[in-house]
Amino acid sequence: MHTNDEVNDMRRNRTDLAYEEVLNLAENDDFTHHKKSVGAITAHHIVIHRRNDQIDKEPGEYITVELTDLNDQDQRDEAAAVMTDCLKQVIFGGRTDVERVLVVGLGNQEITADALGPMAAREVIVTSHLFRLQDPSVGQDMREVAVIVPGVMGQTGMETAEFVQAVARQFQPDLVIAIDALGTRSLQRINRVIQISDTGIQPGGGVGNHRKAINEALLGVPVIAVGVATVVSIEALIDQVLSAAGSDDYERIMQHIHYHESYQMVLTPKEMDEEVRHLSEVIARSLNQALHPRFDTM
């Protein structure tokens, strides 16, 4: 037999989304949650003041942008506009000293569900070489931006965080923006939510493959994380189905799945290729608009 605490821990399936941590909680001194709708897009602004037994996320600011129809070009345009405003809020927040930015595309570009970071990063406008060459085309409304796609440990043999740390030490950015694929507890949120946070990121956290965190403590500068929930674990999916069905066998089935390594897998939808491409475009466009006010004329 397992204790109630162990069963509750099983219910708290892996998620990278702060939104899912607070969704069913009444607002209290530990967090605030405000919602705003713009057309078909909904933005959830969550501020976590302290970590506790119910909220397993670092204190900080989290913004979740929700879409309903990723195939609708107008909705993608709306999402990019909302994302741009949210990014400006999180990146700058009254600061005027953000001039040099390092964008990091995290993930394995050979695996579609993990390719969001590299795909989006490659669409970000790179300008650091122009600044270095004192190119006259560089204007007052552009920032010095460099982009790296460090790959994953299985490809490079190096911890991604240490790779980023070495580049940041050389480039000396004012800010790092990391783009990555995330994990969700809900099938309905796959490829439908984009999260922006100011707490950094732990690559692989959403699928249980925890790597060294990329955050301000490591790099010495603020780290903004931008991610999309592209996978859901088998455990989370079956939990969702059994809970909705009101199964009497819930506890027995979830214990079996939780304690058997062969079930520790993740799922993605069959439309993943096209949807990741759409999401990469939305993220890259919003980053370009936030970092380079002249973006629309470039």
PDB file of N, CA and C in Angstrom, residues 199-278:
ATOM      1  N   THR A 199      12.730  33.289 -14.573  1.00  0.00           N
ATOM      2  CA  THR A 199      13.415  32.470 -13.566  1.00  0.00           C
ATOM      3  C   THR A 199      14.466  31.527 -14.163  1.00  0.00           C
ATOM      4  N   GLY A 200      14.725  31.658 -15.464  1.00  0.00           N
ATOM      5  CA  GLY A 200      15.653  30.737 -16.095  1.00  0.00           C
ATOM      6  C   GLY A 200      14.958  29.442 -16.463  1.00  0.00           C
ATOM      7  N   ILE A 201      15.748  28.405 -16.761  1.00  0.00           N
ATOM      8  CA  ILE A 201      15.164  27.160 -17.238  1.00  0.00           C
ATOM      9  C   ILE A 201      16.058  25.979 -16.876  1.00  0.00           C
ATOM     10  N   GLN A 202      15.415  24.825 -16.685  1.00  0.00           N
ATOM     11  CA  GLN A 202      16.153  23.589 -16.447  1.00  0.00           C
ATOM     12  C   GLN A 202      15.856  22.652 -17.613  1.00  0.00           C
ATOM     13  N   PRO A 203      16.768  22.564 -18.580  1.00  0.00           N
ATOM     14  CA  PRO A 203      16.500  21.719 -19.750  1.00  0.00           C
ATOM     15  C   PRO A 203      16.119  20.293 -19.357  1.00  0.00           C
ATOM     16  N   GLY A 204      15.081  19.773 -20.014  1.00  0.00           N
ATOM     17  CA  GLY A 204      14.660  18.396 -19.772  1.00  0.00           C
ATOM     18  C   GLY A 204      13.801  18.194 -18.549  1.00  0.00           C
ATOM     19  N   GLY A 205      13.515  19.270 -17.809  1.00  0.00           N
ATOM     20  CA  GLY A 205      12.765  19.120 -16.562  1.00  0.00           C
ATOM     21  C   GLY A 205      11.375  18.549 -16.754  1.00  0.00           C
ATOM     22  N   GLY A 206      10.696  18.940 -17.834  1.00  0.00           N
ATOM     23  CA  GLY A 206       9.322  18.513 -18.050  1.00  0.00           C
ATOM     24  C   GLY A 206       9.174  17.051 -18.385  1.00  0.00           C
ATOM     25  N   VAL A 207      10.259  16.394 -18.804  1.00  0.00           N
ATOM     26  CA  VAL A 207      10.174  14.967 -19.130  1.00  0.00           C
ATOM     27  C   VAL A 207      11.048  14.142 -18.196  1.00  0.00           C
ATOM     28  N   GLY A 208      11.458  14.742 -17.071  1.00  0.00           N
ATOM     29  CA  GLY A 208      12.189  13.995 -16.069  1.00  0.00           C
ATOM     30  C   GLY A 208      13.665  13.813 -16.352  1.00  0.00           C
ATOM     31  N   ASN A 209      14.178  14.422 -17.442  1.00  0.00           N
ATOM     32  CA  ASN A 209      15.594  14.317 -17.777  1.00  0.00           C
ATOM     33  C   ASN A 209      16.293  15.597 -17.334  1.00  0.00           C
ATOM     34  N   HIS A 210      16.401  15.787 -16.044  1.00  0.00           N
ATOM     35  CA  HIS A 210      16.870  17.047 -15.489  1.00  0.00           C
ATOM     36  C   HIS A 210      18.341  17.284 -15.799  1.00  0.00           C
ATOM     37  N   ARG A 211      18.616  18.423 -16.418  1.00  0.00           N
ATOM     38  CA  ARG A 211      19.981  18.854 -16.657  1.00  0.00           C
ATOM     39  C   ARG A 211      20.249  20.081 -15.786  1.00  0.00           C
ATOM     40  N   LYS A 212      21.486  20.552 -15.809  1.00  0.00           N
ATOM     41  CA  LYS A 212      21.876  21.696 -14.996  1.00  0.00           C
ATOM     42  C   LYS A 212      21.086  22.935 -15.415  1.00  0.00           C
ATOM     43  N   ALA A 213      20.601  23.681 -14.426  1.00  0.00           N
ATOM     44  CA  ALA A 213      19.767  24.850 -14.700  1.00  0.00           C
ATOM     45  C   ALA A 213      20.571  25.962 -15.357  1.00  0.00           C
ATOM     46  N   ILE A 214      19.906  26.674 -16.258  1.00  0.00           N
ATOM     47  CA  ILE A 214      20.478  27.864 -16.891  1.00  0.00           C
ATOM     48  C   ILE A 214      19.731  29.049 -16.311  1.00  0.00           C
ATOM     49  N   ASN A 215      20.361  29.771 -15.409  1.00  0.00           N
ATOM     50  CA  ASN A 215      19.696  30.863 -14.705  1.00  0.00           C
ATOM     51  C   ASN A 215      20.694  31.956 -14.329  1.00  0.00           C
ATOM     52  N   GLU A 216      20.173  32.976 -13.638  1.00  0.00           N
ATOM     53  CA  GLU A 216      21.021  34.117 -13.286  1.00  0.00           C
ATOM     54  C   GLU A 216      22.144  33.718 -12.337  1.00  0.00           C
ATOM     55  N   ALA A 217      21.883  32.757 -11.462  1.00  0.00           N
ATOM     56  CA  ALA A 217      22.918  32.310 -10.532  1.00  0.00           C
ATOM     57  C   ALA A 217      24.116  31.733 -11.284  1.00  0.00           C
ATOM     58  N   LEU A 218      23.861  31.052 -12.400  1.00  0.00           N
ATOM     59  CA  LEU A 218      24.935  30.451 -13.186  1.00  0.00           C
ATOM     60  C   LEU A 218      25.630  31.473 -14.078  1.00  0.00           C
ATOM     61  N   LEU A 219      24.863  32.338 -14.739  1.00  0.00           N
ATOM     62  CA  LEU A 219      25.414  33.206 -15.768  1.00  0.00           C
ATOM     63  C   LEU A 219      25.746  34.618 -15.289  1.00  0.00           C
ATOM     64  N   GLY A 220      25.186  35.011 -14.160  1.00  0.00           N
ATOM     65  CA  GLY A 220      25.481  36.346 -13.640  1.00  0.00           C
ATOM     66  C   GLY A 220      24.657  37.451 -14.271  1.00  0.00           C
ATOM     67  N   VAL A 221      23.723  37.092 -15.171  1.00  0.00           N
ATOM     68  CA  VAL A 221      22.811  38.064 -15.791  1.00  0.00           C
ATOM     69  C   VAL A 221      21.416  37.441 -15.815  1.00  0.00           C
ATOM     70  N   PRO A 222      20.369  38.260 -15.916  1.00  0.00           N
ATOM     71  CA  PRO A 222      19.013  37.694 -15.958  1.00  0.00           C
ATOM     72  C   PRO A 222      18.836  36.726 -17.122  1.00  0.00           C
ATOM     73  N   VAL A 223      18.042  35.678 -16.897  1.00  0.00           N
ATOM     74  CA  VAL A 223      17.745  34.693 -17.932  1.00  0.00           C
ATOM     75  C   VAL A 223      16.227  34.612 -18.106  1.00  0.00           C
ATOM     76  N   ILE A 224      15.766  34.945 -19.305  1.00  0.00           N
ATOM     77  CA  ILE A 224      14.355  34.841 -19.654  1.00  0.00           C
ATOM     78  C   ILE A 224      14.154  33.534 -20.413  1.00  0.00           C
ATOM     79  N   ALA A 225      13.168  32.742 -20.002  1.00  0.00           N
ATOM     80  CA  ALA A 225      12.873  31.487 -20.680  1.00  0.00           C
ATOM     81  C   ALA A 225      11.580  31.627 -21.476  1.00  0.00           C
ATOM     82  N   VAL A 226      11.609  31.166 -22.729  1.00  0.00           N
ATOM     83  CA  VAL A 226      10.428  31.136 -23.586  1.00  0.00           C
ATOM     84  C   VAL A 226      10.238  29.700 -24.038  1.00  0.00           C
ATOM     85  N   GLY A 227       9.067  29.146 -23.778  1.00  0.00           N
ATOM     86  CA  GLY A 227       8.878  27.741 -24.135  1.00  0.00           C
ATOM     87  C   GLY A 227       7.453  27.407 -24.494  1.00  0.00           C
ATOM     88  N   VAL A 228       7.305  26.282 -25.174  1.00  0.00           N
ATOM     89  CA  VAL A 228       5.994  25.753 -25.564  1.00  0.00           C
ATOM     90  C   VAL A 228       5.874  24.329 -25.049  1.00  0.00           C
ATOM     91  N   ALA A 229       4.723  23.996 -24.496  1.00  0.00           N
ATOM     92  CA  ALA A 229       4.483  22.622 -24.062  1.00  0.00           C
ATOM     93  C   ALA A 229       4.261  21.757 -25.299  1.00  0.00           C
ATOM     94  N   THR A 230       5.236  20.913 -25.627  1.00  0.00           N
ATOM     95  CA  THR A 230       5.150  20.077 -26.832  1.00  0.00           C
ATOM     96  C   THR A 230       4.949  18.598 -26.517  1.00  0.00           C
ATOM     97  N   VAL A 231       5.061  18.207 -25.249  1.00  0.00           N
ATOM     98  CA  VAL A 231       4.914  16.787 -24.892  1.00  0.00           C
ATOM     99  C   VAL A 231       4.085  16.641 -23.615  1.00  0.00           C
ATOM    100  N   VAL A 232       3.474  15.464 -23.482  1.00  0.00           N
ATOM    101  CA  VAL A 232       2.786  15.081 -22.254  1.00  0.00           C
ATOM    102  C   VAL A 232       3.240  13.664 -21.926  1.00  0.00           C
ATOM    103  N   SER A 233       3.463  13.385 -20.649  1.00  0.00           N
ATOM    104  CA  SER A 233       3.917  12.055 -20.274  1.00  0.00           C
ATOM    105  C   SER A 233       2.751  11.059 -20.319  1.00  0.00           C
ATOM    106  N   ILE A 234       3.086   9.775 -20.512  1.00  0.00           N
ATOM    107  CA  ILE A 234       2.074   8.716 -20.464  1.00  0.00           C
ATOM    108  C   ILE A 234       1.339   8.768 -19.128  1.00  0.00           C
ATOM    109  N   GLU A 235       2.080   8.968 -18.056  1.00  0.00           N
ATOM    110  CA  GLU A 235       1.491   9.000 -16.717  1.00  0.00           C
ATOM    111  C   GLU A 235       0.471  10.123 -16.594  1.00  0.00           C
ATOM    112  N   ALA A 236       0.840  11.312 -17.108  1.00  0.00           N
ATOM    113  CA  ALA A 236      -0.074  12.453 -17.017  1.00  0.00           C
ATOM    114  C   ALA A 236      -1.312  12.230 -17.872  1.00  0.00           C
ATOM    115  N   LEU A 237      -1.119  11.644 -19.064  1.00  0.00           N
ATOM    116  CA  LEU A 237      -2.252  11.413 -19.957  1.00  0.00           C
ATOM    117  C   LEU A 237      -3.246  10.426 -19.352  1.00  0.00           C
ATOM    118  N   ILE A 238      -2.741   9.315 -18.818  1.00  0.00           N
ATOM    119  CA  ILE A 238      -3.642   8.307 -18.228  1.00  0.00           C
ATOM    120  C   ILE A 238      -4.305   8.860 -16.973  1.00  0.00           C
ATOM    121  N   ASP A 239      -3.582   9.641 -16.201  1.00  0.00           N
ATOM    122  CA  ASP A 239      -4.167  10.317 -15.037  1.00  0.00           C
ATOM    123  C   ASP A 239      -5.355  11.167 -15.472  1.00  0.00           C
ATOM    124  N   GLN A 240      -5.170  11.923 -16.554  1.00  0.00           N
ATOM    125  CA  GLN A 240      -6.231  12.798 -17.058  1.00  0.00           C
ATOM    126  C   GLN A 240      -7.450  11.989 -17.496  1.00  0.00           C
ATOM    127  N   VAL A 241      -7.210  10.885 -18.210  1.00  0.00           N
ATOM    128  CA  VAL A 241      -8.309  10.059 -18.702  1.00  0.00           C
ATOM    129  C   VAL A 241      -9.060   9.392 -17.556  1.00  0.00           C
ATOM    130  N   LEU A 242      -8.324   8.780 -16.610  1.00  0.00           N
ATOM    131  CA  LEU A 242      -8.966   8.076 -15.496  1.00  0.00           C
ATOM    132  C   LEU A 242      -9.722   9.044 -14.584  1.00  0.00           C
ATOM    133  N   SER A 243      -9.151  10.228 -14.372  1.00  0.00           N
ATOM    134  CA  SER A 243      -9.824  11.219 -13.521  1.00  0.00           C
ATOM    135  C   SER A 243     -11.137  11.669 -14.159  1.00  0.00           C
ATOM    136  N   ALA A 244     -11.099  11.897 -15.486  1.00  0.00           N
ATOM    137  CA  ALA A 244     -12.306  12.335 -16.187  1.00  0.00           C
ATOM    138  C   ALA A 244     -13.373  11.238 -16.184  1.00  0.00           C
ATOM    139  N   ALA A 245     -12.929   9.983 -16.244  1.00  0.00           N
ATOM    140  CA  ALA A 245     -13.875   8.861 -16.287  1.00  0.00           C
ATOM    141  C   ALA A 245     -14.359   8.443 -14.901  1.00  0.00           C
ATOM    142  N   GLY A 246     -13.708   8.963 -13.848  1.00  0.00           N
ATOM    143  CA  GLY A 246     -14.081   8.585 -12.492  1.00  0.00           C
ATOM    144  C   GLY A 246     -13.824   7.119 -12.211  1.00  0.00           C
ATOM    145  N   SER A 247     -12.686   6.605 -12.677  1.00  0.00           N
ATOM    146  CA  SER A 247     -12.384   5.180 -12.553  1.00  0.00           C
ATOM    147  C   SER A 247     -12.168   4.758 -11.099  1.00  0.00           C
ATOM    148  N   ASP A 248     -12.777   3.630 -10.739  1.00  0.00           N
ATOM    149  CA  ASP A 248     -12.572   3.076  -9.393  1.00  0.00           C
ATOM    150  C   ASP A 248     -11.174   2.483  -9.238  1.00  0.00           C
ATOM    151  N   ASP A 249     -10.530   2.184 -10.358  1.00  0.00           N
ATOM    152  CA  ASP A 249      -9.198   1.572 -10.329  1.00  0.00           C
ATOM    153  C   ASP A 249      -8.088   2.606 -10.444  1.00  0.00           C
ATOM    154  N   TYR A 250      -8.429   3.883 -10.260  1.00  0.00           N
ATOM    155  CA  TYR A 250      -7.441   4.946 -10.471  1.00  0.00           C
ATOM    156  C   TYR A 250      -6.144   4.682  -9.706  1.00  0.00           C
ATOM    157  N   GLU A 251      -6.235   4.473  -8.402  1.00  0.00           N
ATOM    158  CA  GLU A 251      -5.037   4.350  -7.582  1.00  0.00           C
ATOM    159  C   GLU A 251      -4.177   3.165  -8.016  1.00  0.00           C
ATOM    160  N   ARG A 252      -4.797   2.019  -8.245  1.00  0.00           N
ATOM    161  CA  ARG A 252      -4.032   0.822  -8.621  1.00  0.00           C
ATOM    162  C   ARG A 252      -3.327   1.016  -9.968  1.00  0.00           C
ATOM    163  N   ILE A 253      -4.033   1.571 -10.948  1.00  0.00           N
ATOM    164  CA  ILE A 253      -3.454   1.759 -12.280  1.00  0.00           C
ATOM    165  C   ILE A 253      -2.316   2.775 -12.241  1.00  0.00           C
ATOM    166  N   MET A 254      -2.528   3.892 -11.525  1.00  0.00           N
ATOM    167  CA  MET A 254      -1.504   4.931 -11.483  1.00  0.00           C
ATOM    168  C   MET A 254      -0.256   4.455 -10.740  1.00  0.00           C
ATOM    169  N   GLN A 255      -0.448   3.654  -9.712  1.00  0.00           N
ATOM    170  CA  GLN A 255       0.712   3.087  -9.014  1.00  0.00           C
ATOM    171  C   GLN A 255       1.511   2.188  -9.947  1.00  0.00           C
ATOM    172  N   HIS A 256       0.795   1.388 -10.729  1.00  0.00           N
ATOM    173  CA  HIS A 256       1.466   0.473 -11.658  1.00  0.00           C
ATOM    174  C   HIS A 256       2.295   1.264 -12.677  1.00  0.00           C
ATOM    175  N   ILE A 257       1.716   2.312 -13.232  1.00  0.00           N
ATOM    176  CA  ILE A 257       2.419   3.118 -14.234  1.00  0.00           C
ATOM    177  C   ILE A 257       3.586   3.876 -13.612  1.00  0.00           C
ATOM    178  N   HIS A 258       3.345   4.461 -12.440  1.00  0.00           N
ATOM    179  CA  HIS A 258       4.340   5.310 -11.791  1.00  0.00           C
ATOM    180  C   HIS A 258       5.604   4.537 -11.419  1.00  0.00           C
ATOM    181  N   TYR A 259       5.434   3.273 -11.020  1.00  0.00           N
ATOM    182  CA  TYR A 259       6.584   2.523 -10.514  1.00  0.00           C
ATOM    183  C   TYR A 259       7.175   1.539 -11.534  1.00  0.00           C
ATOM    184  N   HIS A 260       6.763   1.648 -12.800  1.00  0.00           N
ATOM    185  CA  HIS A 260       7.346   0.798 -13.849  1.00  0.00           C
ATOM    186  C   HIS A 260       8.019   1.695 -14.887  1.00  0.00           C
ATOM    187  N   GLU A 261       9.325   1.548 -14.981  1.00  0.00           N
ATOM    188  CA  GLU A 261      10.115   2.433 -15.842  1.00  0.00           C
ATOM    189  C   GLU A 261       9.698   2.349 -17.310  1.00  0.00           C
ATOM    190  N   SER A 262       9.180   1.195 -17.740  1.00  0.00           N
ATOM    191  CA  SER A 262       8.813   1.021 -19.147  1.00  0.00           C
ATOM    192  C   SER A 262       7.698   1.976 -19.584  1.00  0.00           C
ATOM    193  N   TYR A 263       6.950   2.544 -18.618  1.00  0.00           N
ATOM    194  CA  TYR A 263       5.885   3.484 -18.946  1.00  0.00           C
ATOM    195  C   TYR A 263       6.350   4.936 -18.928  1.00  0.00           C
ATOM    196  N   GLN A 264       7.617   5.183 -18.620  1.00  0.00           N
ATOM    197  CA  GLN A 264       8.109   6.553 -18.525  1.00  0.00           C
ATOM    198  C   GLN A 264       8.431   7.081 -19.912  1.00  0.00           C
ATOM    199  N   MET A 265       7.384   7.379 -20.663  1.00  0.00           N
ATOM    200  CA  MET A 265       7.502   7.885 -22.033  1.00  0.00           C
ATOM    201  C   MET A 265       6.669   9.156 -22.172  1.00  0.00           C
ATOM    202  N   VAL A 266       6.899   9.875 -23.291  1.00  0.00           N
ATOM    203  CA  VAL A 266       6.111  11.068 -23.573  1.00  0.00           C
ATOM    204  C   VAL A 266       5.443  10.923 -24.936  1.00  0.00           C
ATOM    205  N   LEU A 267       4.350  11.666 -25.124  1.00  0.00           N
ATOM    206  CA  LEU A 267       3.581  11.622 -26.364  1.00  0.00           C
ATOM    207  C   LEU A 267       3.530  12.995 -27.017  1.00  0.00           C
ATOM    208  N   THR A 268       3.417  12.995 -28.354  1.00  0.00           N
ATOM    209  CA  THR A 268       3.213  14.226 -29.108  1.00  0.00           C
ATOM    210  C   THR A 268       2.136  13.957 -30.156  1.00  0.00           C
ATOM    211  N   PRO A 269       1.448  14.994 -30.638  1.00  0.00           N
ATOM    212  CA  PRO A 269       0.413  14.782 -31.663  1.00  0.00           C
ATOM    213  C   PRO A 269       1.027  14.530 -33.037  1.00  0.00           C
ATOM    214  N   LYS A 270       0.261  13.946 -33.937  1.00  0.00           N
ATOM    215  CA  LYS A 270       0.760  13.606 -35.268  1.00  0.00           C
ATOM    216  C   LYS A 270       1.015  14.852 -36.118  1.00  0.00           C
ATOM    217  N   GLU A 271       0.427  15.988 -35.748  1.00  0.00           N
ATOM    218  CA  GLU A 271       0.609  17.230 -36.510  1.00  0.00           C
ATOM    219  C   GLU A 271       1.821  18.015 -36.026  1.00  0.00           C
ATOM    220  N   MET A 272       2.711  17.387 -35.262  1.00  0.00           N
ATOM    221  CA  MET A 272       3.786  18.107 -34.583  1.00  0.00           C
ATOM    222  C   MET A 272       4.677  18.904 -35.543  1.00  0.00           C
ATOM    223  N   ASP A 273       5.030  18.350 -36.699  1.00  0.00           N
ATOM    224  CA  ASP A 273       5.944  19.037 -37.619  1.00  0.00           C
ATOM    225  C   ASP A 273       5.437  20.438 -37.981  1.00  0.00           C
ATOM    226  N   GLU A 274       4.202  20.494 -38.456  1.00  0.00           N
ATOM    227  CA  GLU A 274       3.643  21.774 -38.892  1.00  0.00           C
ATOM    228  C   GLU A 274       3.414  22.708 -37.708  1.00  0.00           C
ATOM    229  N   GLU A 275       2.961  22.158 -36.600  1.00  0.00           N
ATOM    230  CA  GLU A 275       2.658  23.014 -35.447  1.00  0.00           C
ATOM    231  C   GLU A 275       3.920  23.614 -34.831  1.00  0.00           C
ATOM    232  N   VAL A 276       4.990  22.844 -34.754  1.00  0.00           N
ATOM    233  CA  VAL A 276       6.246  23.393 -34.232  1.00  0.00           C
ATOM    234  C   VAL A 276       6.765  24.486 -35.162  1.00  0.00           C
ATOM    235  N   ARG A 277       6.595  24.302 -36.459  1.00  0.00           N
ATOM    236  CA  ARG A 277       7.012  25.350 -37.398  1.00  0.00           C
ATOM    237  C   ARG A 277       6.219  26.635 -37.164  1.00  0.00           C
ATOM    238  N   HIS A 278       4.901  26.523 -36.999  1.00  0.00           N
ATOM    239  CA  HIS A 278       4.080  27.707 -36.726  1.00  0.00           C
ATOM    240  C   HIS A 278       4.511  28.382 -35.430  1.00  0.00           C
TER     241      HIS A 278
END
